[in-house]
Structure formats: structure tokens, C-alpha cells
Amino acid sequence: MRITGATRLAGIMGWPVTHSRSPVLHGFWLDETGIDGVYLPLPVQPRHIEQALRALPILGFRGCNLTIPHKRTALSVVDRVEPLARRIGAINTIVIGSDGSIEGRNTDAFGFCENLFDAVPDWQPSVGPAVILGAGGAARAIVAALVDAGVVEIRIVNRTPARAESLAHDLSTPEVRISIHSWEEVGAALRYAGLLVNATSLGMAGEPPLMLDLSGLPPSAPVVDIVYVPLETDLLAAARGRGHPVVDGLGMLLHQGRPGFEAWFGAPVQVTHKLRDAILATMAIAR
Ligand SMILES: NC(=O)c1ccc[n+]([C@@H]2O[C@H](COP(=O)([O-])OP(=O)(O)OC[C@H]3O[C@@H](n4cnc5c(N)ncnc54)[C@H](OP(=O)(O)O)[C@@H]3O)[C@@H](O)[C@H]2O)c1
């Protein structure tokens, strides 16, 4: 990589930020496209997030990604929040306008849908209720994505009812019924479902396992796990064994980066096997 006087700047703000795969992801696309650009890890402490965001247009940055713990706090700092990010309640992508204004967007919903339709192109949102395990930040983006895709019933299963209630309150529309279930009710929630998504951290390396009896889930229903370490979670292995179409979480991570890259560097990019392999190599996880 060579840096010139015209190199376009972007990066990711987080605290910590060293765990992020985004510099590798965007570095891959910069190499592939040959664009004169750079994508930097930007370690920004929570108390500095406002100053750091305000500095972006001053320093000539095109924008950046945001990760833990800045996704929610940035909502009150930026000049504009796109409606989808407002509904989700989190910003993961900042785009600096030509007038120096700071816009907050959320690309996790896009990443989820692109990954799902990539893996299961014939899945129909109208096929039946979607069951979402979890009500955290990722679940909010996924529910917004499914509402916009035309799913008419969403069943949220979460440990903390208040969090699920807040999600349902913020993301319900007149067209979509969102119901809330406890983990004791998960078997009933899976009945006649057309999609199952794990959006909790259960099953992730270092977290408690996700133990689920899938026998009530119709075999045609795709099973998505957005956890990507390990890539093949126990949930996906069990679903695969029962013949469900399965979708791992790495594709969502890769696809969510595309809109930011296109906004900052001005070129469309794709998620390919070569890209997946490059990211997997940095994670040292089984394919
Ligand atoms: N593939 C991708 O691109 C992508 C994108 C974003 C996130 N993720 C992954 O998705 C997962 C969730 O991320 P997030 O940002 O939504 O996190 P979050 O906001 O902290 O939410 C965590 C969710 O997991 C539930 N949970 C955690 N521990 C639990 C336990 N022991 N028993 C039952 N439920 C438990 C929480 O339930 P409570 O509400 O009861 O606490 C909550 O619903 C993480 O593993 C993250 O790495 C993947």
C-alpha cells in the first residue's frame, strides 16, 4: 500500500478496537479495487467520542464505522441520523457530506438481509413467522430488516422481557405483529415458523452454549446464527443435521461493510469466497 497526498481516509472508532476485522475487510477491498484509500483502526475512548466525530470532517475523513461502545451514544452527536438507524437506535456507519456534515447510518440490517438472500435466495418473507432469539443491538437491526422485507409476524424470545418490550415498541408497524416470549416458551414459538435467527451471544466462543430443541420447527425454515466464532455453531450443526437451510454469521459481517465502502471510496464491492477466506484466515477459525 502507498499513501499519497490524495489518499482517501476512513476507519473504525471503538474502545477497544484491536479486535475489529473491519481494517482487514476494507483493506481487502481497497487492494482489490486499487483505490487510493486507507482504512484505519481509531481507538477512541467513550469520553472522547463527540470530539473524535467532530474532528472527522476537519481532518478530511470520508467517514468511519463505529463499534462498541459508541453505536448508541453517537446518535446524539451526529448532525443527521438516517431513519433506519433512528428506528434501530444505533449507528455503525458515519458518512461525511460534501458540506462537512456528519450523517449516521446503520448497515447491519442491510448486511443481515443480503447474507440471508445470498444463502437462501428462494426464502419468502411471507412464508411464516420469524423467530428471533435476543433483543439486543443486533436483534433490533434484524427485526427492522425483517419488518422492511415484509415479514408479517415476528416472535422475540429474550431473557430480559423489558428489553424485548422496548424493541417491540420501537419497531412495530401496523402491518407487523411482534410478540414476546420467554425461553420456556421457545418450543411453542418455533411452531409453524418460517425462519429462526439466533441474535444472542449464546453459542459464541467463551459464552454459554445455546441448547435448543428444534423438533417443532418446520424443516423448510432457514436457521441463521449471527454468531461467527465459531463459524459452525452448535445451533447450525443441529439445524444442518435436521435438513434446515443454514446461514452462518460471517456473511452478515462482510455485507454490512459494503455500503460504507461505497460511500467513502466511491466503488461497489462484493462479498466473495476469496474475501471470506481472507477474513477467516485472520480469525483462525474452522471453515
Ligand atoms: N454477524 C454479525 O455481523 C454480527 C453483528 C452484530 C452482532 N453479532 C453478534 O451477535 C451477538 C449479539 O450482539 P449484540 O450487539 O446484539 O449484543 P447485546 O446488545 O449485548 O445483546 C445480547 C443478547 O444476548 C442475550 N444474552 C446474552 N447472554 C445471555 C444468556 N446467558 N442467556 C440468555 N440470553 C443471553 C441478551 O439477553 P438480555 O437482553 O436478557 O441480556 C441479548 O438479547 C454477539 O455474539 C455479536 O458478536 C454479529
Short mmCIF file of C-alpha atoms and ligand atoms in Angstrom, two decimals, residues 68 71 108 111-112 115 133-142 156-164 183 198-205 207-210 225-229 248-256, ligand 1:
data_model
loop_
_atom_site.label_atom_id
_atom_site.label_comp_id
_atom_site.label_asym_id
_atom_site.label_seq_id
_atom_site.Cartn_x
_atom_site.Cartn_y
_atom_site.Cartn_z
CA ILE A 68 -18.55 -0.93 20.90
CA LYS A 71 -23.04 2.85 18.47
CA ASP A 108 -26.44 -4.15 9.95
CA GLY A 111 -25.91 -6.94 5.97
CA PHE A 112 -28.38 -9.38 7.52
CA ASN A 115 -26.48 -12.54 3.72
CA LEU A 133 -33.63 -15.14 19.80
CA GLY A 134 -32.40 -11.99 21.54
CA ALA A 135 -33.39 -8.34 21.84
CA GLY A 136 -30.01 -6.56 21.88
CA GLY A 137 -28.49 -4.26 19.30
CA ALA A 138 -28.10 -6.91 16.62
CA ALA A 139 -31.66 -8.20 17.15
CA ARG A 140 -33.01 -4.68 16.69
CA ALA A 141 -31.29 -4.36 13.30
CA ILE A 142 -32.53 -7.81 12.25
CA ILE A 156 -38.98 -12.38 20.05
CA VAL A 157 -37.52 -14.77 22.62
CA ASN A 158 -35.43 -12.96 25.23
CA ARG A 159 -34.24 -13.42 28.81
CA THR A 160 -34.99 -9.83 29.83
CA PRO A 161 -38.63 -9.03 28.98
CA ALA A 162 -38.18 -5.24 29.28
CA ARG A 163 -35.58 -5.24 26.50
CA ALA A 164 -37.88 -7.22 24.22
CA TRP A 183 -37.13 -19.10 26.91
CA ASN A 198 -30.01 -16.53 16.88
CA ALA A 199 -29.18 -12.90 17.68
CA THR A 200 -27.97 -13.56 21.22
CA SER A 201 -24.34 -14.08 22.16
CA LEU A 202 -25.19 -17.64 23.30
CA GLY A 203 -23.06 -20.20 21.48
CA MET A 204 -20.23 -17.76 20.89
CA ALA A 205 -16.75 -18.89 21.98
CA GLU A 207 -20.20 -17.66 26.19
CA PRO A 208 -22.74 -20.21 27.48
CA PRO A 209 -23.99 -22.73 24.88
CA LEU A 210 -27.31 -22.36 23.10
CA ASP A 225 -26.82 -17.81 13.55
CA ILE A 226 -25.20 -14.37 13.57
CA VAL A 227 -22.51 -15.61 15.94
CA TYR A 228 -19.44 -16.25 13.74
CA VAL A 229 -16.88 -17.53 16.27
CA ASP A 248 -23.65 -18.50 9.27
CA GLY A 249 -22.86 -15.07 10.72
CA LEU A 250 -19.74 -14.18 8.77
CA GLY A 251 -21.64 -13.10 5.67
CA MET A 252 -23.62 -10.50 7.67
CA LEU A 253 -20.37 -9.05 8.99
CA LEU A 254 -18.93 -8.79 5.48
CA HIS A 255 -22.06 -7.44 3.77
CA GLN A 256 -22.62 -4.72 6.41
N1 LIG B 1 -22.55 -11.38 12.27
C1 LIG B 1 -22.59 -10.09 12.50
O1 LIG B 1 -22.37 -9.25 11.62
C2 LIG B 1 -22.93 -9.60 13.88
C3 LIG B 1 -23.34 -8.26 14.06
C4 LIG B 1 -23.66 -7.85 15.36
C5 LIG B 1 -23.56 -8.74 16.41
N2 LIG B 1 -23.16 -10.02 16.19
C6 LIG B 1 -23.10 -10.98 17.29
O2 LIG B 1 -24.42 -11.07 17.83
C7 LIG B 1 -24.39 -11.29 19.23
C8 LIG B 1 -25.26 -10.25 19.94
O3 LIG B 1 -24.71 -8.97 19.72
P1 LIG B 1 -25.45 -7.64 20.26
O4 LIG B 1 -24.65 -6.49 19.77
O5 LIG B 1 -26.91 -7.68 19.98
O6 LIG B 1 -25.23 -7.80 21.84
P2 LIG B 1 -26.14 -7.21 23.01
O7 LIG B 1 -26.78 -5.95 22.61
O8 LIG B 1 -25.28 -7.24 24.23
O9 LIG B 1 -27.32 -8.33 23.20
C9 LIG B 1 -27.01 -9.61 23.67
C10 LIG B 1 -28.25 -10.50 23.59
O10 LIG B 1 -27.88 -11.80 24.03
C11 LIG B 1 -28.71 -12.17 25.16
N3 LIG B 1 -27.92 -12.96 26.10
C12 LIG B 1 -26.62 -12.76 26.45
N4 LIG B 1 -26.25 -13.68 27.38
C13 LIG B 1 -27.33 -14.46 27.61
C14 LIG B 1 -27.58 -15.57 28.47
N5 LIG B 1 -26.62 -16.07 29.26
N6 LIG B 1 -28.80 -16.14 28.44
C15 LIG B 1 -29.77 -15.65 27.63
N7 LIG B 1 -29.61 -14.59 26.81
C16 LIG B 1 -28.40 -14.00 26.80
C17 LIG B 1 -29.15 -10.86 25.75
O11 LIG B 1 -30.32 -11.06 26.52
P3 LIG B 1 -30.74 -9.97 27.64
O12 LIG B 1 -31.44 -8.87 26.93
O13 LIG B 1 -31.61 -10.74 28.55
O14 LIG B 1 -29.44 -9.50 28.28
C18 LIG B 1 -29.40 -10.05 24.49
O15 LIG B 1 -30.62 -10.40 23.89
C19 LIG B 1 -22.90 -11.24 19.62
O16 LIG B 1 -22.43 -12.56 19.66
C20 LIG B 1 -22.24 -10.50 18.47
O17 LIG B 1 -20.89 -10.87 18.27
C21 LIG B 1 -22.86 -10.47 14.94
#
